[in-house]
Backbone as XML, in Angstrom:
<?xml version="1.0"?>
<chain id="A" units="angstrom">
  <residue number="1" name="ALA">
    <atom name="N" x="20.026" y="-13.096" z="20.901"/>
    <atom name="CA" x="19.864" y="-12.410" z="19.403"/>
    <atom name="C" x="20.817" y="-11.291" z="19.118"/>
  </residue>
  <residue number="2" name="GLU">
    <atom name="N" x="21.211" y="-11.407" z="17.795"/>
    <atom name="CA" x="21.890" y="-9.809" z="17.666"/>
    <atom name="C" x="21.112" y="-8.858" z="16.619"/>
  </residue>
  <residue number="3" name="VAL">
    <atom name="N" x="20.698" y="-7.619" z="17.085"/>
    <atom name="CA" x="19.717" y="-7.071" z="16.186"/>
    <atom name="C" x="20.796" y="-5.447" z="15.741"/>
  </residue>
  <residue number="4" name="SER">
    <atom name="N" x="20.331" y="-5.302" z="14.539"/>
    <atom name="CA" x="20.928" y="-4.197" z="13.662"/>
    <atom name="C" x="19.732" y="-3.029" z="13.332"/>
  </residue>
  <residue number="5" name="ILE">
    <atom name="N" x="20.087" y="-2.064" z="13.195"/>
    <atom name="CA" x="18.987" y="-1.116" z="12.753"/>
    <atom name="C" x="19.526" y="-0.180" z="11.920"/>
  </residue>
  <residue number="6" name="ASP">
    <atom name="N" x="19.213" y="-0.051" z="10.641"/>
    <atom name="CA" x="19.531" y="1.313" z="9.406"/>
    <atom name="C" x="17.769" y="1.958" z="9.618"/>
  </residue>
  <residue number="7" name="CYS">
    <atom name="N" x="18.021" y="3.310" z="9.445"/>
    <atom name="CA" x="17.194" y="4.196" z="9.653"/>
    <atom name="C" x="17.189" y="4.991" z="8.269"/>
  </residue>
  <residue number="8" name="SER">
    <atom name="N" x="16.215" y="5.692" z="7.331"/>
    <atom name="CA" x="16.501" y="6.060" z="6.511"/>
    <atom name="C" x="15.254" y="6.886" z="6.312"/>
  </residue>
  <residue number="9" name="GLY">
    <atom name="N" x="15.467" y="8.155" z="5.772"/>
    <atom name="CA" x="14.137" y="9.404" z="5.599"/>
    <atom name="C" x="13.923" y="9.991" z="6.943"/>
  </residue>
  <residue number="10" name="GLY">
    <atom name="N" x="12.737" y="10.614" z="6.749"/>
    <atom name="CA" x="12.972" y="11.519" z="7.865"/>
    <atom name="C" x="13.315" y="12.819" z="7.732"/>
  </residue>
  <residue number="11" name="LEU">
    <atom name="N" x="13.783" y="13.537" z="6.252"/>
    <atom name="CA" x="13.833" y="14.681" z="6.170"/>
    <atom name="C" x="12.497" y="15.698" z="5.677"/>
  </residue>
  <residue number="12" name="GLY">
    <atom name="N" x="12.584" y="16.576" z="6.032"/>
    <atom name="CA" x="11.286" y="17.364" z="5.905"/>
    <atom name="C" x="10.095" y="16.625" z="6.351"/>
  </residue>
  <residue number="13" name="LYS">
    <atom name="N" x="9.333" y="16.365" z="5.349"/>
    <atom name="CA" x="7.775" y="15.308" z="5.331"/>
    <atom name="C" x="8.051" y="14.286" z="4.848"/>
  </residue>
  <residue number="14" name="SER">
    <atom name="N" x="9.332" y="13.633" z="4.522"/>
    <atom name="CA" x="9.159" y="12.296" z="4.222"/>
    <atom name="C" x="9.225" y="11.176" z="5.150"/>
  </residue>
  <residue number="15" name="PRO">
    <atom name="N" x="8.583" y="10.205" z="4.348"/>
    <atom name="CA" x="8.546" y="8.803" z="5.484"/>
    <atom name="C" x="10.065" y="8.561" z="6.152"/>
  </residue>
  <residue number="16" name="VAL">
    <atom name="N" x="9.896" y="7.692" z="7.387"/>
    <atom name="CA" x="10.759" y="7.158" z="8.044"/>
    <atom name="C" x="10.558" y="5.874" z="7.908"/>
  </residue>
  <residue number="17" name="CYS">
    <atom name="N" x="12.074" y="5.151" z="7.142"/>
    <atom name="CA" x="12.078" y="3.468" z="7.100"/>
    <atom name="C" x="12.818" y="2.938" z="7.868"/>
  </residue>
  <residue number="18" name="LEU">
    <atom name="N" x="12.143" y="2.410" z="8.951"/>
    <atom name="CA" x="13.053" y="1.453" z="9.433"/>
    <atom name="C" x="13.613" y="-0.160" z="8.937"/>
  </residue>
  <residue number="19" name="ASP">
    <atom name="N" x="14.884" y="-0.481" z="8.967"/>
    <atom name="CA" x="15.157" y="-1.741" z="8.406"/>
    <atom name="C" x="15.937" y="-2.112" z="9.944"/>
  </residue>
  <residue number="20" name="ILE">
    <atom name="N" x="15.110" y="-3.055" z="10.137"/>
    <atom name="CA" x="15.737" y="-4.290" z="11.214"/>
    <atom name="C" x="16.144" y="-5.597" z="10.991"/>
  </residue>
  <residue number="21" name="GLN">
    <atom name="N" x="17.369" y="-6.115" z="11.138"/>
    <atom name="CA" x="17.768" y="-7.428" z="10.952"/>
    <atom name="C" x="17.710" y="-7.871" z="12.189"/>
  </residue>
  <residue number="22" name="VAL">
    <atom name="N" x="17.535" y="-9.185" z="12.350"/>
    <atom name="CA" x="17.870" y="-9.855" z="13.618"/>
    <atom name="C" x="18.651" y="-11.151" z="13.572"/>
  </residue>
  <residue number="23" name="ARG">
    <atom name="N" x="19.884" y="-11.155" z="14.022"/>
    <atom name="CA" x="20.834" y="-12.021" z="13.508"/>
    <atom name="C" x="21.084" y="-13.423" z="14.401"/>
  </residue>
  <residue number="24" name="ASN">
    <atom name="N" x="21.868" y="-14.316" z="14.134"/>
    <atom name="CA" x="22.176" y="-15.405" z="15.097"/>
    <atom name="C" x="21.186" y="-16.263" z="15.822"/>
  </residue>
  <residue number="25" name="ILE">
    <atom name="N" x="19.902" y="-16.255" z="15.073"/>
    <atom name="CA" x="18.572" y="-16.781" z="15.999"/>
    <atom name="C" x="19.136" y="-18.303" z="15.846"/>
  </residue>
  <residue number="26" name="HIS">
    <atom name="N" x="19.512" y="-19.042" z="14.777"/>
    <atom name="CA" x="19.913" y="-20.319" z="14.211"/>
    <atom name="C" x="21.035" y="-20.791" z="15.951"/>
  </residue>
  <residue number="27" name="GLY">
    <atom name="N" x="21.930" y="-19.834" z="15.880"/>
    <atom name="CA" x="23.024" y="-20.414" z="17.363"/>
    <atom name="C" x="22.255" y="-20.164" z="18.657"/>
  </residue>
  <residue number="28" name="LEU">
    <atom name="N" x="21.504" y="-19.219" z="18.789"/>
    <atom name="CA" x="21.001" y="-18.717" z="19.644"/>
    <atom name="C" x="20.048" y="-19.807" z="20.371"/>
  </residue>
  <residue number="29" name="LEU">
    <atom name="N" x="19.070" y="-20.679" z="19.463"/>
    <atom name="CA" x="18.339" y="-20.993" z="19.968"/>
    <atom name="C" x="18.771" y="-22.589" z="19.484"/>
  </residue>
  <residue number="30" name="HIS">
    <atom name="N" x="19.977" y="-22.889" z="19.014"/>
    <atom name="CA" x="20.772" y="-24.379" z="18.850"/>
    <atom name="C" x="19.936" y="-24.924" z="17.880"/>
  </residue>
  <residue number="31" name="ILE">
    <atom name="N" x="19.376" y="-24.381" z="16.540"/>
    <atom name="CA" x="18.327" y="-24.980" z="15.247"/>
    <atom name="C" x="19.505" y="-25.241" z="14.560"/>
  </residue>
  <residue number="32" name="ASN">
    <atom name="N" x="19.566" y="-26.760" z="14.526"/>
    <atom name="CA" x="20.365" y="-26.997" z="13.704"/>
    <atom name="C" x="19.968" y="-27.313" z="12.204"/>
  </residue>
  <residue number="33" name="SER">
    <atom name="N" x="18.632" y="-27.394" z="11.708"/>
    <atom name="CA" x="18.097" y="-27.608" z="10.381"/>
    <atom name="C" x="16.686" y="-27.263" z="10.530"/>
  </residue>
  <residue number="34" name="GLY">
    <atom name="N" x="16.503" y="-27.005" z="9.266"/>
    <atom name="CA" x="14.769" y="-26.478" z="9.354"/>
    <atom name="C" x="14.463" y="-24.824" z="9.627"/>
  </residue>
  <residue number="35" name="GLY">
    <atom name="N" x="13.707" y="-24.385" z="9.325"/>
    <atom name="CA" x="13.276" y="-22.708" z="9.267"/>
    <atom name="C" x="12.566" y="-22.451" z="10.118"/>
  </residue>
  <residue number="36" name="PHE">
    <atom name="N" x="12.349" y="-21.401" z="10.536"/>
    <atom name="CA" x="11.668" y="-20.688" z="11.822"/>
    <atom name="C" x="10.715" y="-19.471" z="11.633"/>
  </residue>
  <residue number="37" name="GLY">
    <atom name="N" x="9.847" y="-19.561" z="12.166"/>
    <atom name="CA" x="8.653" y="-18.322" z="11.854"/>
    <atom name="C" x="9.097" y="-17.041" z="12.820"/>
  </residue>
  <residue number="38" name="GLY">
    <atom name="N" x="9.438" y="-16.172" z="12.367"/>
    <atom name="CA" x="9.886" y="-14.791" z="13.302"/>
    <atom name="C" x="9.249" y="-13.582" z="12.995"/>
  </residue>
  <residue number="39" name="ARG">
    <atom name="N" x="8.942" y="-12.649" z="14.132"/>
    <atom name="CA" x="8.330" y="-11.605" z="13.911"/>
    <atom name="C" x="8.752" y="-10.577" z="15.178"/>
  </residue>
  <residue number="40" name="LEU">
    <atom name="N" x="8.647" y="-9.477" z="15.200"/>
    <atom name="CA" x="8.898" y="-8.503" z="15.934"/>
    <atom name="C" x="7.434" y="-7.942" z="16.876"/>
  </residue>
  <residue number="41" name="HIS">
    <atom name="N" x="7.311" y="-8.230" z="18.218"/>
    <atom name="CA" x="5.801" y="-7.667" z="18.699"/>
    <atom name="C" x="6.561" y="-6.389" z="19.333"/>
  </residue>
  <residue number="42" name="TRP">
    <atom name="N" x="5.693" y="-5.352" z="18.715"/>
    <atom name="CA" x="6.184" y="-3.890" z="19.033"/>
    <atom name="C" x="5.000" y="-2.896" z="19.591"/>
  </residue>
  <residue number="43" name="ALA">
    <atom name="N" x="5.577" y="-1.943" z="20.046"/>
    <atom name="CA" x="4.790" y="-0.882" z="20.483"/>
    <atom name="C" x="5.525" y="0.364" z="20.539"/>
  </residue>
  <residue number="44" name="VAL">
    <atom name="N" x="5.012" y="1.848" z="20.359"/>
    <atom name="CA" x="5.594" y="2.705" z="20.886"/>
    <atom name="C" x="5.516" y="2.884" z="22.483"/>
  </residue>
  <residue number="45" name="LEU">
    <atom name="N" x="7.053" y="3.488" z="22.489"/>
    <atom name="CA" x="7.297" y="3.619" z="24.024"/>
    <atom name="C" x="6.852" y="5.016" z="24.654"/>
  </residue>
  <residue number="46" name="GLY">
    <atom name="N" x="6.059" y="4.996" z="25.615"/>
    <atom name="CA" x="5.491" y="5.916" z="26.032"/>
    <atom name="C" x="6.379" y="6.882" z="27.036"/>
  </residue>
  <residue number="47" name="PRO">
    <atom name="N" x="5.958" y="8.160" z="27.132"/>
    <atom name="CA" x="6.973" y="8.572" z="28.176"/>
    <atom name="C" x="7.383" y="8.282" z="29.667"/>
  </residue>
  <residue number="48" name="GLY">
    <atom name="N" x="6.229" y="7.424" z="29.987"/>
    <atom name="CA" x="6.616" y="6.464" z="31.065"/>
    <atom name="C" x="7.092" y="4.942" z="31.288"/>
  </residue>
  <residue number="49" name="GLY">
    <atom name="N" x="7.412" y="5.012" z="29.946"/>
    <atom name="CA" x="8.140" y="3.316" z="29.825"/>
    <atom name="C" x="7.183" y="2.542" z="29.238"/>
  </residue>
  <residue number="50" name="GLU">
    <atom name="N" x="5.628" y="2.942" z="29.223"/>
    <atom name="CA" x="4.383" y="1.901" z="28.978"/>
    <atom name="C" x="4.453" y="1.735" z="27.038"/>
  </residue>
  <residue number="51" name="TRP">
    <atom name="N" x="3.941" y="0.567" z="26.692"/>
    <atom name="CA" x="3.756" y="0.380" z="25.458"/>
    <atom name="C" x="2.313" y="1.061" z="25.143"/>
  </residue>
  <residue number="52" name="GLN">
    <atom name="N" x="2.566" y="1.791" z="23.863"/>
    <atom name="CA" x="1.273" y="2.306" z="23.416"/>
    <atom name="C" x="0.961" y="2.192" z="22.163"/>
  </residue>
  <residue number="53" name="ALA">
    <atom name="N" x="0.071" y="1.965" z="21.775"/>
    <atom name="CA" x="-0.142" y="1.851" z="20.025"/>
    <atom name="C" x="-0.012" y="2.550" z="19.317"/>
  </residue>
  <residue number="54" name="PRO">
    <atom name="N" x="0.406" y="2.720" z="17.876"/>
    <atom name="CA" x="1.091" y="3.411" z="17.154"/>
    <atom name="C" x="0.097" y="4.319" z="16.849"/>
  </residue>
  <residue number="55" name="THR">
    <atom name="N" x="0.245" y="5.459" z="16.576"/>
    <atom name="CA" x="-1.110" y="6.572" z="15.670"/>
    <atom name="C" x="-1.683" y="6.025" z="14.475"/>
  </residue>
  <residue number="56" name="MET">
    <atom name="N" x="-0.854" y="5.577" z="13.737"/>
    <atom name="CA" x="-0.827" y="4.254" z="12.682"/>
    <atom name="C" x="-0.249" y="3.594" z="12.358"/>
  </residue>
  <residue number="57" name="GLN">
    <atom name="N" x="-0.492" y="2.382" z="11.861"/>
    <atom name="CA" x="0.215" y="1.392" z="11.464"/>
    <atom name="C" x="1.506" y="1.505" z="10.606"/>
  </residue>
  <residue number="58" name="PRO">
    <atom name="N" x="2.641" y="1.664" z="10.728"/>
    <atom name="CA" x="3.343" y="1.572" z="9.321"/>
    <atom name="C" x="3.323" y="0.433" z="8.545"/>
  </residue>
  <residue number="59" name="ASP">
    <atom name="N" x="3.705" y="0.746" z="7.255"/>
    <atom name="CA" x="3.641" y="-0.356" z="6.163"/>
    <atom name="C" x="4.828" y="-1.429" z="6.720"/>
  </residue>
  <residue number="60" name="GLY">
    <atom name="N" x="4.153" y="-2.916" z="6.473"/>
    <atom name="CA" x="5.323" y="-3.584" z="6.962"/>
    <atom name="C" x="4.573" y="-4.238" z="8.689"/>
  </residue>
  <residue number="61" name="SER">
    <atom name="N" x="3.537" y="-3.690" z="8.936"/>
    <atom name="CA" x="2.949" y="-4.083" z="10.514"/>
    <atom name="C" x="1.675" y="-4.230" z="10.280"/>
  </residue>
  <residue number="62" name="ALA">
    <atom name="N" x="1.026" y="-4.870" z="11.355"/>
    <atom name="CA" x="-0.296" y="-5.215" z="11.656"/>
    <atom name="C" x="-0.756" y="-4.973" z="13.178"/>
  </residue>
  <residue number="63" name="GLU">
    <atom name="N" x="-1.845" y="-4.472" z="13.306"/>
    <atom name="CA" x="-2.117" y="-4.371" z="15.131"/>
    <atom name="C" x="-2.619" y="-6.039" z="15.372"/>
  </residue>
  <residue number="64" name="CYS">
    <atom name="N" x="-2.158" y="-6.111" z="16.911"/>
    <atom name="CA" x="-2.395" y="-7.819" z="17.061"/>
    <atom name="C" x="-3.139" y="-7.309" z="18.440"/>
  </residue>
  <residue number="65" name="ASP">
    <atom name="N" x="-2.713" y="-6.226" z="19.366"/>
    <atom name="CA" x="-3.967" y="-6.191" z="20.236"/>
    <atom name="C" x="-4.335" y="-4.495" z="20.283"/>
  </residue>
  <residue number="66" name="ALA">
    <atom name="N" x="-4.892" y="-4.304" z="21.545"/>
    <atom name="CA" x="-4.859" y="-3.228" z="21.877"/>
    <atom name="C" x="-4.077" y="-2.042" z="21.473"/>
  </residue>
  <residue number="67" name="VAL">
    <atom name="N" x="-3.025" y="-2.543" z="22.032"/>
    <atom name="CA" x="-1.386" y="-2.010" z="22.314"/>
    <atom name="C" x="-0.636" y="-2.227" z="21.054"/>
  </residue>
  <residue number="68" name="ALA">
    <atom name="N" x="-0.305" y="-3.257" z="21.170"/>
    <atom name="CA" x="0.980" y="-4.504" z="20.737"/>
    <atom name="C" x="0.730" y="-4.458" z="19.281"/>
  </residue>
  <residue number="69" name="SER">
    <atom name="N" x="1.517" y="-4.242" z="18.292"/>
    <atom name="CA" x="1.755" y="-4.742" z="17.307"/>
    <atom name="C" x="2.451" y="-5.837" z="16.356"/>
  </residue>
  <residue number="70" name="SER">
    <atom name="N" x="2.150" y="-6.282" z="15.296"/>
    <atom name="CA" x="3.327" y="-7.333" z="15.189"/>
    <atom name="C" x="3.931" y="-7.038" z="13.628"/>
  </residue>
  <residue number="71" name="ALA">
    <atom name="N" x="5.295" y="-7.398" z="13.142"/>
    <atom name="CA" x="5.738" y="-7.182" z="12.075"/>
    <atom name="C" x="6.738" y="-8.644" z="11.691"/>
  </residue>
  <residue number="72" name="GLY">
    <atom name="N" x="6.209" y="-9.194" z="10.684"/>
    <atom name="CA" x="6.947" y="-10.247" z="10.217"/>
    <atom name="C" x="8.619" y="-10.021" z="9.870"/>
  </residue>
  <residue number="73" name="LEU">
    <atom name="N" x="9.158" y="-10.749" z="10.396"/>
    <atom name="CA" x="10.796" y="-11.375" z="9.852"/>
    <atom name="C" x="10.424" y="-11.981" z="8.652"/>
  </residue>
  <residue number="74" name="ASN">
    <atom name="N" x="11.224" y="-11.937" z="7.301"/>
    <atom name="CA" x="11.632" y="-12.803" z="6.235"/>
    <atom name="C" x="12.354" y="-14.005" z="6.668"/>
  </residue>
  <residue number="75" name="LYS">
    <atom name="N" x="12.918" y="-14.574" z="5.586"/>
    <atom name="CA" x="13.754" y="-16.318" z="6.390"/>
    <atom name="C" x="15.283" y="-15.372" z="6.561"/>
  </residue>
  <residue number="76" name="ASP">
    <atom name="N" x="15.754" y="-14.537" z="6.124"/>
    <atom name="CA" x="16.696" y="-13.496" z="6.458"/>
    <atom name="C" x="16.798" y="-12.630" z="7.654"/>
  </residue>
  <residue number="77" name="GLY">
    <atom name="N" x="15.835" y="-12.919" z="8.650"/>
    <atom name="CA" x="15.581" y="-12.293" z="9.910"/>
    <atom name="C" x="15.395" y="-10.654" z="9.595"/>
  </residue>
  <residue number="78" name="TYR">
    <atom name="N" x="15.155" y="-10.070" z="8.417"/>
    <atom name="CA" x="14.276" y="-8.645" z="8.210"/>
    <atom name="C" x="13.184" y="-8.182" z="8.169"/>
  </residue>
  <residue number="79" name="VAL">
    <atom name="N" x="13.133" y="-7.260" z="8.476"/>
    <atom name="CA" x="11.753" y="-6.749" z="8.458"/>
    <atom name="C" x="12.292" y="-5.304" z="8.200"/>
  </residue>
  <residue number="80" name="LYS">
    <atom name="N" x="11.107" y="-4.828" z="7.579"/>
    <atom name="CA" x="11.320" y="-3.303" z="6.988"/>
    <atom name="C" x="9.983" y="-2.525" z="7.810"/>
  </residue>
  <residue number="81" name="MET">
    <atom name="N" x="9.686" y="-1.331" z="8.286"/>
    <atom name="CA" x="8.548" y="-0.732" z="8.778"/>
    <atom name="C" x="8.824" y="0.899" z="8.322"/>
  </residue>
  <residue number="82" name="THR">
    <atom name="N" x="7.803" y="1.538" z="7.521"/>
    <atom name="CA" x="7.763" y="2.752" z="6.936"/>
    <atom name="C" x="6.698" y="3.351" z="7.523"/>
  </residue>
  <residue number="83" name="PHE">
    <atom name="N" x="7.006" y="4.299" z="8.246"/>
    <atom name="CA" x="6.173" y="5.331" z="9.516"/>
    <atom name="C" x="5.804" y="6.541" z="8.460"/>
  </residue>
  <residue number="84" name="LYS">
    <atom name="N" x="4.278" y="6.924" z="8.137"/>
    <atom name="CA" x="4.231" y="8.229" z="7.238"/>
    <atom name="C" x="4.666" y="9.341" z="8.148"/>
  </residue>
  <residue number="85" name="PRO">
    <atom name="N" x="4.723" y="10.408" z="7.512"/>
    <atom name="CA" x="5.044" y="11.664" z="8.100"/>
    <atom name="C" x="3.878" y="11.707" z="8.701"/>
  </residue>
  <residue number="86" name="GLY">
    <atom name="N" x="4.201" y="12.539" z="10.328"/>
    <atom name="CA" x="3.383" y="12.936" z="11.309"/>
    <atom name="C" x="2.893" y="12.024" z="12.178"/>
  </residue>
  <residue number="87" name="HIS">
    <atom name="N" x="3.566" y="10.302" z="11.730"/>
    <atom name="CA" x="2.818" y="9.393" z="12.538"/>
    <atom name="C" x="4.179" y="8.535" z="12.687"/>
  </residue>
  <residue number="88" name="VAL">
    <atom name="N" x="5.110" y="9.138" z="13.000"/>
    <atom name="CA" x="6.433" y="8.864" z="13.615"/>
    <atom name="C" x="6.895" y="8.767" z="14.873"/>
  </residue>
  <residue number="89" name="PRO">
    <atom name="N" x="7.029" y="7.838" z="15.270"/>
    <atom name="CA" x="6.924" y="7.735" z="16.879"/>
    <atom name="C" x="8.500" y="8.393" z="17.114"/>
  </residue>
  <residue number="90" name="ASP">
    <atom name="N" x="8.520" y="8.730" z="18.562"/>
    <atom name="CA" x="9.981" y="9.454" z="19.333"/>
    <atom name="C" x="10.612" y="8.127" z="19.346"/>
  </residue>
  <residue number="91" name="LYS">
    <atom name="N" x="10.213" y="6.843" z="19.748"/>
    <atom name="CA" x="10.597" y="5.332" z="19.931"/>
    <atom name="C" x="9.909" y="4.609" z="20.395"/>
  </residue>
  <residue number="92" name="ILE">
    <atom name="N" x="10.540" y="3.040" z="19.941"/>
    <atom name="CA" x="9.580" y="2.129" z="20.001"/>
    <atom name="C" x="10.370" y="1.192" z="20.695"/>
  </residue>
  <residue number="93" name="VAL">
    <atom name="N" x="9.400" y="0.140" z="21.191"/>
    <atom name="CA" x="9.737" y="-0.933" z="21.851"/>
    <atom name="C" x="9.536" y="-2.390" z="21.328"/>
  </residue>
  <residue number="94" name="PHE">
    <atom name="N" x="10.432" y="-3.169" z="21.371"/>
    <atom name="CA" x="10.025" y="-4.465" z="20.917"/>
    <atom name="C" x="10.631" y="-5.770" z="21.166"/>
  </residue>
  <residue number="95" name="VAL">
    <atom name="N" x="9.943" y="-7.159" z="21.231"/>
    <atom name="CA" x="10.571" y="-8.366" z="21.446"/>
    <atom name="C" x="10.585" y="-9.164" z="20.462"/>
  </residue>
  <residue number="96" name="VAL">
    <atom name="N" x="11.451" y="-9.676" z="20.476"/>
    <atom name="CA" x="11.409" y="-10.954" z="18.965"/>
    <atom name="C" x="10.895" y="-11.985" z="19.404"/>
  </residue>
  <residue number="97" name="VAL">
    <atom name="N" x="9.684" y="-12.444" z="18.743"/>
    <atom name="CA" x="9.493" y="-13.659" z="18.629"/>
    <atom name="C" x="9.578" y="-14.926" z="17.799"/>
  </residue>
  <residue number="98" name="ILE">
    <atom name="N" x="9.983" y="-15.854" z="18.237"/>
    <atom name="CA" x="10.315" y="-17.008" z="17.577"/>
    <atom name="C" x="9.944" y="-18.182" z="17.326"/>
  </residue>
  <residue number="99" name="GLN">
    <atom name="N" x="9.150" y="-18.678" z="16.336"/>
    <atom name="CA" x="8.342" y="-19.779" z="16.201"/>
    <atom name="C" x="9.186" y="-21.071" z="15.464"/>
  </residue>
  <residue number="100" name="CYS">
    <atom name="N" x="9.461" y="-21.983" z="16.490"/>
    <atom name="CA" x="10.158" y="-23.261" z="15.782"/>
    <atom name="C" x="10.190" y="-24.657" z="16.473"/>
  </residue>
  <residue number="101" name="GLN">
    <atom name="N" x="10.192" y="-25.694" z="15.791"/>
    <atom name="CA" x="10.073" y="-26.833" z="16.181"/>
    <atom name="C" x="8.978" y="-26.961" z="17.511"/>
  </residue>
  <residue number="102" name="GLY">
    <atom name="N" x="7.597" y="-26.250" z="17.104"/>
    <atom name="CA" x="6.538" y="-26.416" z="18.298"/>
    <atom name="C" x="6.770" y="-25.463" z="19.319"/>
  </residue>
  <residue number="103" name="GLN">
    <atom name="N" x="7.987" y="-24.893" z="19.217"/>
    <atom name="CA" x="7.611" y="-23.800" z="20.522"/>
    <atom name="C" x="7.968" y="-22.333" z="20.039"/>
  </residue>
  <residue number="104" name="THR">
    <atom name="N" x="7.435" y="-21.620" z="21.012"/>
    <atom name="CA" x="7.576" y="-20.142" z="20.932"/>
    <atom name="C" x="8.614" y="-19.344" z="21.915"/>
  </residue>
  <residue number="105" name="HIS">
    <atom name="N" x="9.713" y="-18.634" z="21.388"/>
    <atom name="CA" x="10.695" y="-18.097" z="22.077"/>
    <atom name="C" x="10.658" y="-16.892" z="21.964"/>
  </residue>
  <residue number="106" name="TRP">
    <atom name="N" x="10.475" y="-15.816" z="23.024"/>
    <atom name="CA" x="10.592" y="-14.326" z="23.383"/>
    <atom name="C" x="11.819" y="-13.957" z="23.846"/>
  </residue>
  <residue number="107" name="LEU">
    <atom name="N" x="12.383" y="-13.586" z="22.632"/>
    <atom name="CA" x="13.762" y="-12.840" z="22.870"/>
    <atom name="C" x="14.073" y="-11.516" z="23.368"/>
  </residue>
  <residue number="108" name="LYS">
    <atom name="N" x="14.517" y="-11.066" z="24.115"/>
    <atom name="CA" x="15.233" y="-9.946" z="24.694"/>
    <atom name="C" x="16.425" y="-9.501" z="24.655"/>
  </residue>
  <residue number="109" name="THR">
    <atom name="N" x="16.868" y="-8.385" z="25.226"/>
    <atom name="CA" x="18.232" y="-7.776" z="25.506"/>
    <atom name="C" x="18.795" y="-8.863" z="26.266"/>
  </residue>
  <residue number="110" name="HIS">
    <atom name="N" x="20.327" y="-8.521" z="26.341"/>
    <atom name="CA" x="21.073" y="-9.567" z="27.361"/>
    <atom name="C" x="20.343" y="-9.604" z="28.765"/>
  </residue>
  <residue number="111" name="GLY">
    <atom name="N" x="20.208" y="-8.275" z="28.834"/>
    <atom name="CA" x="19.948" y="-8.061" z="30.633"/>
    <atom name="C" x="18.032" y="-8.352" z="30.811"/>
  </residue>
  <residue number="112" name="GLY">
    <atom name="N" x="17.891" y="-8.981" z="29.580"/>
    <atom name="CA" x="16.462" y="-9.470" z="29.956"/>
    <atom name="C" x="14.830" y="-8.634" z="29.693"/>
  </residue>
  <residue number="113" name="GLN">
    <atom name="N" x="15.544" y="-7.089" z="29.257"/>
    <atom name="CA" x="14.864" y="-5.754" z="28.842"/>
    <atom name="C" x="14.043" y="-6.124" z="27.649"/>
  </residue>
  <residue number="114" name="ASP">
    <atom name="N" x="13.224" y="-5.288" z="26.936"/>
    <atom name="CA" x="12.859" y="-4.975" z="25.591"/>
    <atom name="C" x="14.047" y="-4.478" z="24.921"/>
  </residue>
  <residue number="115" name="PHE">
    <atom name="N" x="13.731" y="-4.645" z="23.919"/>
    <atom name="CA" x="14.755" y="-3.729" z="22.777"/>
    <atom name="C" x="14.352" y="-2.367" z="22.565"/>
  </residue>
  <residue number="116" name="VAL">
    <atom name="N" x="14.974" y="-1.239" z="22.801"/>
    <atom name="CA" x="14.243" y="0.063" z="22.338"/>
    <atom name="C" x="14.967" y="0.846" z="21.055"/>
  </residue>
  <residue number="117" name="VAL">
    <atom name="N" x="14.516" y="1.267" z="20.284"/>
    <atom name="CA" x="14.868" y="2.353" z="19.235"/>
    <atom name="C" x="14.606" y="3.563" z="19.369"/>
  </residue>
  <residue number="118" name="ASP">
    <atom name="N" x="15.566" y="4.376" z="19.745"/>
    <atom name="CA" x="15.191" y="6.101" z="19.597"/>
    <atom name="C" x="14.943" y="6.275" z="17.848"/>
  </residue>
  <residue number="119" name="VAL">
    <atom name="N" x="14.061" y="6.137" z="17.361"/>
    <atom name="CA" x="13.720" y="6.602" z="16.155"/>
    <atom name="C" x="13.992" y="8.147" z="15.718"/>
  </residue>
  <residue number="120" name="LYS">
    <atom name="N" x="13.612" y="9.092" z="16.928"/>
    <atom name="CA" x="13.897" y="10.620" z="16.621"/>
    <atom name="C" x="15.475" y="10.627" z="16.452"/>
  </residue>
  <residue number="121" name="GLU">
    <atom name="N" x="16.173" y="9.949" z="17.210"/>
    <atom name="CA" x="17.709" y="10.398" z="17.401"/>
    <atom name="C" x="18.320" y="10.132" z="15.562"/>
  </residue>
  <residue number="122" name="LEU">
    <atom name="N" x="17.478" y="8.626" z="15.172"/>
    <atom name="CA" x="17.928" y="7.995" z="14.181"/>
    <atom name="C" x="17.612" y="8.698" z="12.750"/>
  </residue>
  <residue number="123" name="ALA">
    <atom name="N" x="16.607" y="9.196" z="12.756"/>
    <atom name="CA" x="15.705" y="9.981" z="11.607"/>
    <atom name="C" x="16.468" y="11.393" z="11.658"/>
  </residue>
</chain>
């Protein structure tokens, strides 16, 4: 899957908005017709590389266990998460979860690693 990320805000005490798009899902999974359900399974990336829960759920996301959160992709593969001032993580980490034709696919980078977004650098 191809992932693009746009970041806006973050100046002064404004929220930080991450617009994430996952492209080429149909081609990657050889989906000829029909739709799919997708989400980002994500967390804050801790200093030692561990997954950590966010200090506050951003708009567009929900807790799914003690550490990980989930943000649903729309039919075009987009998701928007808005972090409130004071709760913007330095980095987030995620995998793309796609459900189609009765199967669940966990998509990572080409090297099999989780996707990492340096929010602090983008904001």
